Coordinates of C-alpha atoms in Angstrom, one line a residue:
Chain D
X1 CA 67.8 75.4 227.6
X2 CA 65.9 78.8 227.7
X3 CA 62.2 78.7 228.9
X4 CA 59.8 81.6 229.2
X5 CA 57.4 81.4 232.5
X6 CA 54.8 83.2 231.7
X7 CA 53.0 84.5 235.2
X8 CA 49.1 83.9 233.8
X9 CA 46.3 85.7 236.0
X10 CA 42.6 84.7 237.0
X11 CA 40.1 87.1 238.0
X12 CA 40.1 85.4 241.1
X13 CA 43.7 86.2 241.6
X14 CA 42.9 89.9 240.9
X15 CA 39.8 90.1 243.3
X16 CA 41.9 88.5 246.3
X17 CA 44.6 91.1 245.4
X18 CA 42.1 93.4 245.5
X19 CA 40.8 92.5 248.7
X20 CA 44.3 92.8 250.5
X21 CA 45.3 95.0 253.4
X22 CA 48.4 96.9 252.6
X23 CA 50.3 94.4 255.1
X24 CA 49.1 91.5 253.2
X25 CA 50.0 92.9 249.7
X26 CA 53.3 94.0 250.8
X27 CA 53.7 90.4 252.2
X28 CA 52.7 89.2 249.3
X29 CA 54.9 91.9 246.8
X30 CA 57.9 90.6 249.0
X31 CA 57.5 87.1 248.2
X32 CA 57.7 87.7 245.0
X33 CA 60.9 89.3 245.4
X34 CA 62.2 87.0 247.2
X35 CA 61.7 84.6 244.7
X36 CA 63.3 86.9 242.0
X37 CA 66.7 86.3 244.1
X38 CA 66.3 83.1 245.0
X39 CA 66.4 82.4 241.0
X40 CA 68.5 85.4 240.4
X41 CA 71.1 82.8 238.8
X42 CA 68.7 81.0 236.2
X43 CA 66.9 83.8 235.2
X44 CA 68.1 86.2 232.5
X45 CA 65.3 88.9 232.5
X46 CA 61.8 89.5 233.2
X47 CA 58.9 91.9 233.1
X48 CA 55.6 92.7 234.9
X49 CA 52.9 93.6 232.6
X50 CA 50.3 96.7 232.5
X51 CA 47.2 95.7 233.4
X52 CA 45.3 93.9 230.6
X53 CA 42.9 97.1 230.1
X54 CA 46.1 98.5 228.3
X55 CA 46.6 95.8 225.7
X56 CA 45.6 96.7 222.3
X57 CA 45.5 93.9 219.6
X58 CA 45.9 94.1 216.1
X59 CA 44.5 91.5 213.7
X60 CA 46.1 91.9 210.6
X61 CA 44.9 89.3 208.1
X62 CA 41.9 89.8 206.5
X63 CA 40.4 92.9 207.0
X64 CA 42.7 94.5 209.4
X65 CA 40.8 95.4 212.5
X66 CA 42.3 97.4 215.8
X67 CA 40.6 95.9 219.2
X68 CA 41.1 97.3 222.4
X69 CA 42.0 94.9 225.2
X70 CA 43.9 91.8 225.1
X71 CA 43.9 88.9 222.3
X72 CA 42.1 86.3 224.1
X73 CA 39.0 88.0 226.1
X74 CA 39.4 85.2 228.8
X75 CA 39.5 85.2 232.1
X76 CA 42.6 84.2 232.3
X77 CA 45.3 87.0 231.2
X78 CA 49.3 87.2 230.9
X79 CA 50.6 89.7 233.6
X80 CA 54.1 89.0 233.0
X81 CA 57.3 86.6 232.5
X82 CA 60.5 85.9 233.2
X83 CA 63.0 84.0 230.9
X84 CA 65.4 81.4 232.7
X85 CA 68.1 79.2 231.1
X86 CA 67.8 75.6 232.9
X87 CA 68.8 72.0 231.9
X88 CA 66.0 71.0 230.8
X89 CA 61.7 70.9 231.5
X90 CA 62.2 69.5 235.5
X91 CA 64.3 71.8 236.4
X92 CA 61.8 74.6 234.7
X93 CA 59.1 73.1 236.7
X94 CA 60.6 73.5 239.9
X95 CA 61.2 76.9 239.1
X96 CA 57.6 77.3 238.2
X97 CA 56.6 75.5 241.0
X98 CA 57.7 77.2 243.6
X99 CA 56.0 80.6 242.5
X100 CA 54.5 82.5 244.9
X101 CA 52.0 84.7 243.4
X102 CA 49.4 83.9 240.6
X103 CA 47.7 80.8 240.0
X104 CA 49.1 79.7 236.7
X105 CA 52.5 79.2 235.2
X106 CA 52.5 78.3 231.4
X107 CA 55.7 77.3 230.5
X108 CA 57.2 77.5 226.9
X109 CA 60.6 76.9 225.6
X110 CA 62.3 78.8 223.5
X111 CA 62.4 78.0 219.9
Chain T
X1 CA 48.6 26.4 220.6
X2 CA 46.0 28.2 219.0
X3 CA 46.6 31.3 217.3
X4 CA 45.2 33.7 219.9
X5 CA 47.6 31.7 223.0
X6 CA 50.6 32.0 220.1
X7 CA 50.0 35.7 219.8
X8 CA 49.8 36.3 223.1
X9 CA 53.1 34.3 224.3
X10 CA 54.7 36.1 222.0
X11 CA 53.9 39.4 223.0
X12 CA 54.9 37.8 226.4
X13 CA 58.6 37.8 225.3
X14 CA 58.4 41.0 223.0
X15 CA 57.0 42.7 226.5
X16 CA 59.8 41.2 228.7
X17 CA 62.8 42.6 226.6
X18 CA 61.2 45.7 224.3
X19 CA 61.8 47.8 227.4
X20 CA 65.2 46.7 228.5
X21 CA 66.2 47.5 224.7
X22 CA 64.6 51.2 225.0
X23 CA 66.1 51.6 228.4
X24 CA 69.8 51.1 226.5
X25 CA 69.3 52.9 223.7
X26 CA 68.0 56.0 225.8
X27 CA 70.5 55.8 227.6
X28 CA 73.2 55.2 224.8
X29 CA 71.6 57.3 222.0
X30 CA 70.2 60.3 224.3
X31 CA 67.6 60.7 221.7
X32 CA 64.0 59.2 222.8
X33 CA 62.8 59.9 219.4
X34 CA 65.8 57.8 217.4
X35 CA 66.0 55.0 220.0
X36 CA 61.8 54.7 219.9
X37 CA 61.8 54.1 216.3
X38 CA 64.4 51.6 216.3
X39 CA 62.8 49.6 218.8
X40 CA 59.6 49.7 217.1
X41 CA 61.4 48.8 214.2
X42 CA 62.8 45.2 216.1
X43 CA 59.6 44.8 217.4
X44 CA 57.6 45.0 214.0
X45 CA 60.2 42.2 212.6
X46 CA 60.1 40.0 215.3
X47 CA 56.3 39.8 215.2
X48 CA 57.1 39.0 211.6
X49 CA 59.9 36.7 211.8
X50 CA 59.3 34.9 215.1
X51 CA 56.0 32.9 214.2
X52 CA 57.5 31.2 211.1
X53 CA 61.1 31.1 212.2
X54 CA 59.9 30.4 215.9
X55 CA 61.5 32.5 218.9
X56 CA 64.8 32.3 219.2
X57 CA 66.6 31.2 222.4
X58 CA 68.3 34.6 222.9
X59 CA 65.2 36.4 222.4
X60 CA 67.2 39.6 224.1
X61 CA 70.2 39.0 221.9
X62 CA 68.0 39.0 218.4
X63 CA 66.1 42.0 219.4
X64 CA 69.5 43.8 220.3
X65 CA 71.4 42.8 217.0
X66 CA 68.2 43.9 215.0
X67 CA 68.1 47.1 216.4
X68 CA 72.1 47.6 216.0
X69 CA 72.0 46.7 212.3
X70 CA 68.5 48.6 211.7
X71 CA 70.3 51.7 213.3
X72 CA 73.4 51.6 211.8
X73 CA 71.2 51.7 208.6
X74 CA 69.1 54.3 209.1
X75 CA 71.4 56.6 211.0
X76 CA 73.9 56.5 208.3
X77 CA 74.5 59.7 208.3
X78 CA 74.6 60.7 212.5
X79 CA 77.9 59.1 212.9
X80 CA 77.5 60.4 216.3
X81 CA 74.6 57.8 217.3
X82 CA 76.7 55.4 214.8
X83 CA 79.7 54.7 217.1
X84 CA 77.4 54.7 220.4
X85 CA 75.3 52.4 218.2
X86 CA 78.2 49.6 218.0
X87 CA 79.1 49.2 221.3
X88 CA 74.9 48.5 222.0
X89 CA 74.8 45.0 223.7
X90 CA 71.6 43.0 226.3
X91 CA 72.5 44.3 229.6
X92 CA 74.3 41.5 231.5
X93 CA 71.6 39.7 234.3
X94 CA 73.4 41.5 237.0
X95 CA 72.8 45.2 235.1
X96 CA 70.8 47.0 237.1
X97 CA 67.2 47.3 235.5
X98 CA 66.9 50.6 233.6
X99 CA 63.4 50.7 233.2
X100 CA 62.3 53.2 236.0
X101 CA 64.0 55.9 234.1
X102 CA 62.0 54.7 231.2
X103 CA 58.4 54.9 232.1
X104 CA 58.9 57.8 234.0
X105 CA 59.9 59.6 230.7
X106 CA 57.0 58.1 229.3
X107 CA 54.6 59.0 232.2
X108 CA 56.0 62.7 232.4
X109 CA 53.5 64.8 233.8
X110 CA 54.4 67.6 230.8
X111 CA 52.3 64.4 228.4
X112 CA 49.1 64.3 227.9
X113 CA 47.4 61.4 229.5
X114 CA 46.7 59.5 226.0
X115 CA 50.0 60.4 225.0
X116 CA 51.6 58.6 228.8
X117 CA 49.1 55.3 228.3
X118 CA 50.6 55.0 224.1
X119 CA 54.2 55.6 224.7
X120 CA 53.9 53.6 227.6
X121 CA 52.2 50.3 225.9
X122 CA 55.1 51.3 222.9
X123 CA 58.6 51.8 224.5
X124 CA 58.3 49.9 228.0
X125 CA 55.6 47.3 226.8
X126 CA 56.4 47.0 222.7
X127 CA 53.0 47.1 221.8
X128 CA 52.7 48.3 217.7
X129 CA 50.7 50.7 217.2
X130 CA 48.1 48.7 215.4
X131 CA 47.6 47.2 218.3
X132 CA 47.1 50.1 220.7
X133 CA 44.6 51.5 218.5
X134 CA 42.6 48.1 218.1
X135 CA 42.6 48.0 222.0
X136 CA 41.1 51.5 222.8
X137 CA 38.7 51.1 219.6
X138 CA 40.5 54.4 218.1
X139 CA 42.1 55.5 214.4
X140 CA 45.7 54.0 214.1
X141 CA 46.5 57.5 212.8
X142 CA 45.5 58.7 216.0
X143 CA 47.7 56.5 218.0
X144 CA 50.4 57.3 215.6
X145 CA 49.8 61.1 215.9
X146 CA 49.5 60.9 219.6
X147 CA 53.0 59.5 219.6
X148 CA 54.8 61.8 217.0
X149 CA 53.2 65.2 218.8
X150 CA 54.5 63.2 222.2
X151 CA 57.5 62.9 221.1
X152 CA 58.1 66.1 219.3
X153 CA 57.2 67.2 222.7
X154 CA 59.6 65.6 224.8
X155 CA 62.4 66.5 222.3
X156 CA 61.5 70.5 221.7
X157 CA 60.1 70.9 225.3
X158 CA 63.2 69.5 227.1
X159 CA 61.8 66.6 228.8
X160 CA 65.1 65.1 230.7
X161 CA 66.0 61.5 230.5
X162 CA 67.5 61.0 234.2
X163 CA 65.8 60.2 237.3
X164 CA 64.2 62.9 239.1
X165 CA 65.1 63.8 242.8
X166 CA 64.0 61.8 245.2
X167 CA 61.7 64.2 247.1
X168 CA 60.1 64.3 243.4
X169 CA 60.3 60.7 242.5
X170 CA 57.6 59.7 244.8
X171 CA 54.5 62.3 243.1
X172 CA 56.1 60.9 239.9
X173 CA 55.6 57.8 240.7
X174 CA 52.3 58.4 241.3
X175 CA 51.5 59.7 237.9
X176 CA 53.0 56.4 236.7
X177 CA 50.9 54.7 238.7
X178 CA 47.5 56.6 237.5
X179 CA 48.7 55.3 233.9
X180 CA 48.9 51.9 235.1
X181 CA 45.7 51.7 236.6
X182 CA 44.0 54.1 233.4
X183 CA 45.4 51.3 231.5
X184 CA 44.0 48.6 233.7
X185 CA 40.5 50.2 233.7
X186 CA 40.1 51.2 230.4
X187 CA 41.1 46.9 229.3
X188 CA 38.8 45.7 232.2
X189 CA 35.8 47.4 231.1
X190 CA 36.5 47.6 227.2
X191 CA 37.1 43.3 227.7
X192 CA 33.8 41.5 226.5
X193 CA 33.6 38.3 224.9
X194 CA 32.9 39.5 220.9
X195 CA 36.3 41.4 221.5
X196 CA 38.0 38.4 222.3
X197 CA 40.1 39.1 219.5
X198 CA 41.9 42.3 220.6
X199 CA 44.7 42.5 223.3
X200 CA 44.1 42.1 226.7
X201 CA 45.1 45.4 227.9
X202 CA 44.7 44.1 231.8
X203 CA 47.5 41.6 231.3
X204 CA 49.5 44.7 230.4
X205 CA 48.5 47.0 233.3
X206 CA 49.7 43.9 235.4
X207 CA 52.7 43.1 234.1
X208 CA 53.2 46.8 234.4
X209 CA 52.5 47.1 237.8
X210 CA 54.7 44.1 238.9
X211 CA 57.7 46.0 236.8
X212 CA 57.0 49.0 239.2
X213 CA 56.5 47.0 242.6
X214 CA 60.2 45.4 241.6
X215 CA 61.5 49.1 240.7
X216 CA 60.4 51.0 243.4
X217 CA 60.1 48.5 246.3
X218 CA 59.8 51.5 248.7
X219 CA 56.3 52.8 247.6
X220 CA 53.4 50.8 249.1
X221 CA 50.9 51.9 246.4
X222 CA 52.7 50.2 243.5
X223 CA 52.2 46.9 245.4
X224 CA 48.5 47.8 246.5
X225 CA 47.7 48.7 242.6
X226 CA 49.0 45.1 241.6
X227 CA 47.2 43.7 244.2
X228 CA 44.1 45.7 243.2
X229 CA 44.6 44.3 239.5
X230 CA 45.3 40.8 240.4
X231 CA 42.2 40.8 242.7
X232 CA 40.1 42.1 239.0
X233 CA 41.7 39.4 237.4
X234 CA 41.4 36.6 239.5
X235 CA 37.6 37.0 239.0
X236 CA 37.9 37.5 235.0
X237 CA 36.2 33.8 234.2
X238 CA 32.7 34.5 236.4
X239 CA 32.2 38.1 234.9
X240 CA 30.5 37.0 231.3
X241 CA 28.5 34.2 231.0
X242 CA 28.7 31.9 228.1
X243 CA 26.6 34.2 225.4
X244 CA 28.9 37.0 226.6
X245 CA 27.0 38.9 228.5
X246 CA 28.3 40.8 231.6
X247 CA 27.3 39.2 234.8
X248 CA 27.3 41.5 238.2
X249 CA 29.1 40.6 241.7
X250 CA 25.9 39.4 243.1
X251 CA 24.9 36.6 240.4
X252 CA 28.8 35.4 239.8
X253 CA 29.3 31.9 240.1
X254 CA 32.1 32.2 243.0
X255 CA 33.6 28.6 242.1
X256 CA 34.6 30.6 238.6
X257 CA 37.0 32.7 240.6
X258 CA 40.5 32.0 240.8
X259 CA 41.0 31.3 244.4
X260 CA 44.9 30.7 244.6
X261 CA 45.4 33.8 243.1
X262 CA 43.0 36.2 245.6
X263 CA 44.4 34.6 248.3
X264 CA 48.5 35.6 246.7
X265 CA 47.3 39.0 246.2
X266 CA 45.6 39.2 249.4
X267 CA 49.2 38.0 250.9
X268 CA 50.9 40.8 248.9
X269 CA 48.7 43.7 250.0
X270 CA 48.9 42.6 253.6
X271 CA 52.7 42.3 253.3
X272 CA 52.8 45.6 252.0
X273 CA 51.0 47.5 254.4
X274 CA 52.6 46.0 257.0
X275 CA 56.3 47.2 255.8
X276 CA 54.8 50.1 255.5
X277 CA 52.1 51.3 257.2
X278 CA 51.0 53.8 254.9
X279 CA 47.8 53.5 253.3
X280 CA 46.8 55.0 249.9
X281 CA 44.2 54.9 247.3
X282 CA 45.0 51.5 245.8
X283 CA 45.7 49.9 249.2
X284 CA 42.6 50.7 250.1
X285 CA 40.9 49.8 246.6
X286 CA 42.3 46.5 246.9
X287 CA 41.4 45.9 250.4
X288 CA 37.9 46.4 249.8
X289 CA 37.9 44.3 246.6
X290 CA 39.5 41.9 249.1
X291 CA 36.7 41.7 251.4
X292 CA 34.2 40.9 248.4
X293 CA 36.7 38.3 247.2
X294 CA 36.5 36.8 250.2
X295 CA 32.9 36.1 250.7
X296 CA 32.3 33.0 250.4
X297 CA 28.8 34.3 249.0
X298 CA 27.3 37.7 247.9
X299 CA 25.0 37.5 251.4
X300 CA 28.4 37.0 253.8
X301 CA 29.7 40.4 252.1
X302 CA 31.4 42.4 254.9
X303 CA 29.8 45.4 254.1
X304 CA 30.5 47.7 257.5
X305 CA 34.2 46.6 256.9
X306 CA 34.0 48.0 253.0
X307 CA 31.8 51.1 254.4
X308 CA 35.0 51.7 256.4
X309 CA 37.5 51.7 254.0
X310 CA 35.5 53.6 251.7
X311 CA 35.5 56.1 254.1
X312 CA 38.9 56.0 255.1
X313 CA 39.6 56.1 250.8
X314 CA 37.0 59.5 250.8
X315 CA 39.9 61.0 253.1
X316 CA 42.2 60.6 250.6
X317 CA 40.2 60.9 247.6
X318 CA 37.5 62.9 247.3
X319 CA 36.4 62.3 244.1
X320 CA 33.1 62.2 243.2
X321 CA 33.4 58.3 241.7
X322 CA 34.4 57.1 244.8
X323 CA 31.6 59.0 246.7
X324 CA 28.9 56.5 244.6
X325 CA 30.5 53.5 245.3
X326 CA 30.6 54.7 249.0
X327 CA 27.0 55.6 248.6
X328 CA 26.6 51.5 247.5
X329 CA 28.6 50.8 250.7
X330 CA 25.8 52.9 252.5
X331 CA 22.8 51.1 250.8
X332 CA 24.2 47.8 252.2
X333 CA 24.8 49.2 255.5
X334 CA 21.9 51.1 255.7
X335 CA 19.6 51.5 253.3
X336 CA 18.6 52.7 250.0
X337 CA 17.1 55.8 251.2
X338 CA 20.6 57.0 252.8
X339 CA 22.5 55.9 250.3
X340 CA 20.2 57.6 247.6
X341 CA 20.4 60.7 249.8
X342 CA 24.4 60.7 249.3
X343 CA 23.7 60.6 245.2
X344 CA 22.4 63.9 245.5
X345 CA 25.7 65.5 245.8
X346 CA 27.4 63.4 242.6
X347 CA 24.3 64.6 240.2
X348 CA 26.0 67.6 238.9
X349 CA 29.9 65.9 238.7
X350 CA 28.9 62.6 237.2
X351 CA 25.8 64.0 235.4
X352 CA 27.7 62.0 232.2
X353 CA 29.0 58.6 234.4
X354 CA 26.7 55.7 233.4
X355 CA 27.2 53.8 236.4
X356 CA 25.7 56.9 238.0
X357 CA 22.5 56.5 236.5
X358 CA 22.5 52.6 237.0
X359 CA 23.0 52.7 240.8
X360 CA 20.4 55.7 241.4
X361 CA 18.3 53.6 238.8
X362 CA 18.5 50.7 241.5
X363 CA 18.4 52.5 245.0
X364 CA 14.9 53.8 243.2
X365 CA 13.9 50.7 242.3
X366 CA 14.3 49.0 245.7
X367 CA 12.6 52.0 247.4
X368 CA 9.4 51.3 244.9
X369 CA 10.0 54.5 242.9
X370 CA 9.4 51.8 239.3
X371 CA 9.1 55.0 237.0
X372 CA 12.2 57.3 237.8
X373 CA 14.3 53.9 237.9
X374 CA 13.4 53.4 234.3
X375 CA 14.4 57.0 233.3
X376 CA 17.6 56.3 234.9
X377 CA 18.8 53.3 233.2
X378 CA 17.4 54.7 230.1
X379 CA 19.9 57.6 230.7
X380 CA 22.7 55.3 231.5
X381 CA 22.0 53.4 228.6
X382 CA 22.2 56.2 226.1
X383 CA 25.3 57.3 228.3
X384 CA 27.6 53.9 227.5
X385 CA 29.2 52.5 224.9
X386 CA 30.2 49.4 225.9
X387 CA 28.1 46.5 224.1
X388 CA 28.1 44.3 227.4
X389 CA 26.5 47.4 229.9
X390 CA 24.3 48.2 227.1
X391 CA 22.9 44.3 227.2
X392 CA 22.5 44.5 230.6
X393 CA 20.9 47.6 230.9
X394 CA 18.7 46.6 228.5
X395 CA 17.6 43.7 230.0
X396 CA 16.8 45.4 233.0
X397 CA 14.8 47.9 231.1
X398 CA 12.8 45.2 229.5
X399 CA 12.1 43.1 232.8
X400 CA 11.1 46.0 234.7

């Protein structure tokens, strides 16, 4: 089955980047890598995100209206996702689970 | 027999095969959805059939042959499930048990927990669900909803029907588990005397938890939760008094309690952690509702022993519930003004328990503070809905 992780950001998240020494966020960039290859077999693509201050959201029923910033003004935002092709929801999760960076991993499968 | 002891033998047999039949047609079918509806389906007849025709002496072997014929009806046109269908037969008494597999599907931590405690009671225990919903005091629509979206779920979502690895088995036992013992709480609390009439949800959460200790006879905490439910139990005939109204651990009548049985379940948890040796949240639940079954009265309580366990249990969990029954431990141990002191810290967190406000309400009362111990019981009052805390804490707000 296809799944897409979606890589889900907190503020928190962003102010700890943020607060990293270059050491630390190349530590932390290359974690991520290294989990890219690890999972280089399941996963099919994936994509980082701009930041969310470069989302602009169109609502188009109703009167149409143009917003700037992402759909949900949350604290929580999607900074990217990668799409993997796994048995089934466990093996998804143990993909998911082992990710190194951002706090939350929503996990949806394809329709 | 009278109707209720009928009813409930019944649902005695319907429990000890519905599962077994799921398990199969899981495993045969390799659609949850198809084979839950079936079973439902031999369920809802049996529970029809069986009190006029009486239960049948292959009560296995009926269900079986019901579910074959229903499904080889309705799946008329999936001639895929239609041969697996014909070769469906009661696993032989040798055949290993199938069940584990079962309730971990319907404990998967991708489920809400709702949707874990009504597929459980449906596919492992047969409850209809009629009866789920007269049990938790809910719509039946929302039981049935709950069960469709869950199901819908584990089909679209790709919730595998196999047994996970074993590094993962054990944390997915342990949301199994927290079902169990949801389950178990939610019938001990919900049980009063006017509901006499709906199903006793703890008889469930045991029989549950005895499945599991036979399943998995490697994790400790499956025998300390059944030990933990059977020490509940074993006290059931002391905790209402005649007009039904919920009587406290200090004023039970100890000769009510089921001594044989505390004294089995105290055997079980012993044997347990000493195979073991690896204490956990029910162990250690159940060892401190040992040491108050064992007082011989409320005054012989062995409170510096439950103070230390409650404290060893605050190591493991840190939740803010067991923080006030520690803080109880404390009052015993060494005060109400210490104990009241470690309420502080649970004010925000269980700002909405009840039992919160009834135990500050009584560590102010015995420090003299009359006023603020009304205020909290009248908050724990509006907090509850259960018709037997409500008498009780209305009682107290009368006398004092």
């Amino acid at each position: 089955m296809k799944y897409v992780l979606m890589f889900i950001e907190t503020e928190e998240f962003a102010e700890e980047l943020a607060a990293m020494g270059e050491l630390e966020r190349d530590a932390a960039y290359a974690a991520v890598e290294r989990w890219f290859a690890e999972h280089a077999d399941r996963i099919t693509h994936h994509r980082h995100l701009a930041p969310k201050e470069t989302a602009t959201t169109l609502r188009l029923r109703g009167e149409p209206m143009v917003t700037d910033g992402p759909f949900m003004e949350g604290k929580e935002v999607v900074s990217g996702y990668a799409e993997i092709e796994v048995a089934d929801l466990d093996e998804a999760m143990a993909v998911a689970r082992s990710w190194p960076a951002c706090p939350v991993v929503e996990i949806r499968p394809l329709a | 027999m009278s109707g209720r002891d009928a009813d409930e033998a019944l649902a005695r047999v319907v429990r000890e095969h519905a599962g077994r039949l799921a398990a199969s047609l899981v495993s045969l079918l390799g659609d949850f959805s198809a084979a839950e509806d079936l079973v439902q389906d031999a369920v809802e007849t049996a529970l029809r059939r069986w009190p006029a025709e009486g239960v049948p002496e292959r009560p296995d072997a009926w269900l079986y042959t019901v579910a074959r014929r229903r499904g080889l009806d309705v799946l008329r046109r999936e001639s895929n499930h239609r041969a697996k269908l014909a070769r469906l037969r009661p696993p032989a008494p040798a055949e290993p048990d199938d069940r584990l597999r079962l309730i971990l599907i319907c404990c998967h931590p991708a489920l809400s927990r709702a949707a874990q405690i009504a597929l459980t009671l449906r596919v492992v225990c047969g409850l209809n669900t009629a009866q789920i919903a007269a049990a938790f005091l809910v719509p039946e629509t929302t039981v049935a909803q709950r069960v469709t979206r869950a199901k819908r779920k584990i089909a679209e979502a790709g919730v595998p029907y196999r047994m996970p690895s074993e590094a993962e088995t054990a944390e997915r036992l342990g949301e199994v588990l927290a079902v169990v013992y949801l389950l178990f709480n939610e019938g001990y609390l919900s049980s009063t005397a006017e509901r006499a009439h709906s199903r006793d949800l703890t008889g469930d959460a045991e029989w549950l938890a005895s499945l599991l200790c036979g399943l998995a006879p490697n994790e400790p905490e499956a025998a300390g939760l059944l030990a933990l439910i059977r020490l509940h139990r074993a006290r059931g005939a002391a905790r209402f008094d005649p007009e039904g109204r919920l009587v406290l651990l200090p004023d039970q009548d100890r000769s009510l309690w089921d001594h044989h049985a505390i004294e089995d379940a105290i055997a079980l948890l012993t044997r347990a952690a000493r195979r073991h040796r690896r204490p956990g949240p029910y162990q250690l639940q159940a060892a401190i509702v040992a040491c108050h079954a064992e007082a011989p009265a409320w005054e012989d309580t062995d409170w510096p022993q439950i103070l230390t366990l409650y404290d060893m249990l605050r190591r493991l969990d840190p939740s803010p519930v067991t923080g006030l029954h520690r803080a109880i431990a404390v009052r015993h141990v060494r005060g109400p003004g210490p104990a009241l002191a470690e309420l502080a810290d649970l004010a925000g967190p269980l700002a909405g328990y009840p039992l919160f406000h009834a135990t500050r309400a009584d560590l102010l009362r015995a420090l003299g503070r009359a006023e603020e111990a009304r205020r909290a019981d009248a908050e724990a009052l509006r907090l509850t809905a259960n018709p037997a805390q409500q008498a009780l804490l209305r009682d107290r707000l009368s006398w004092t």
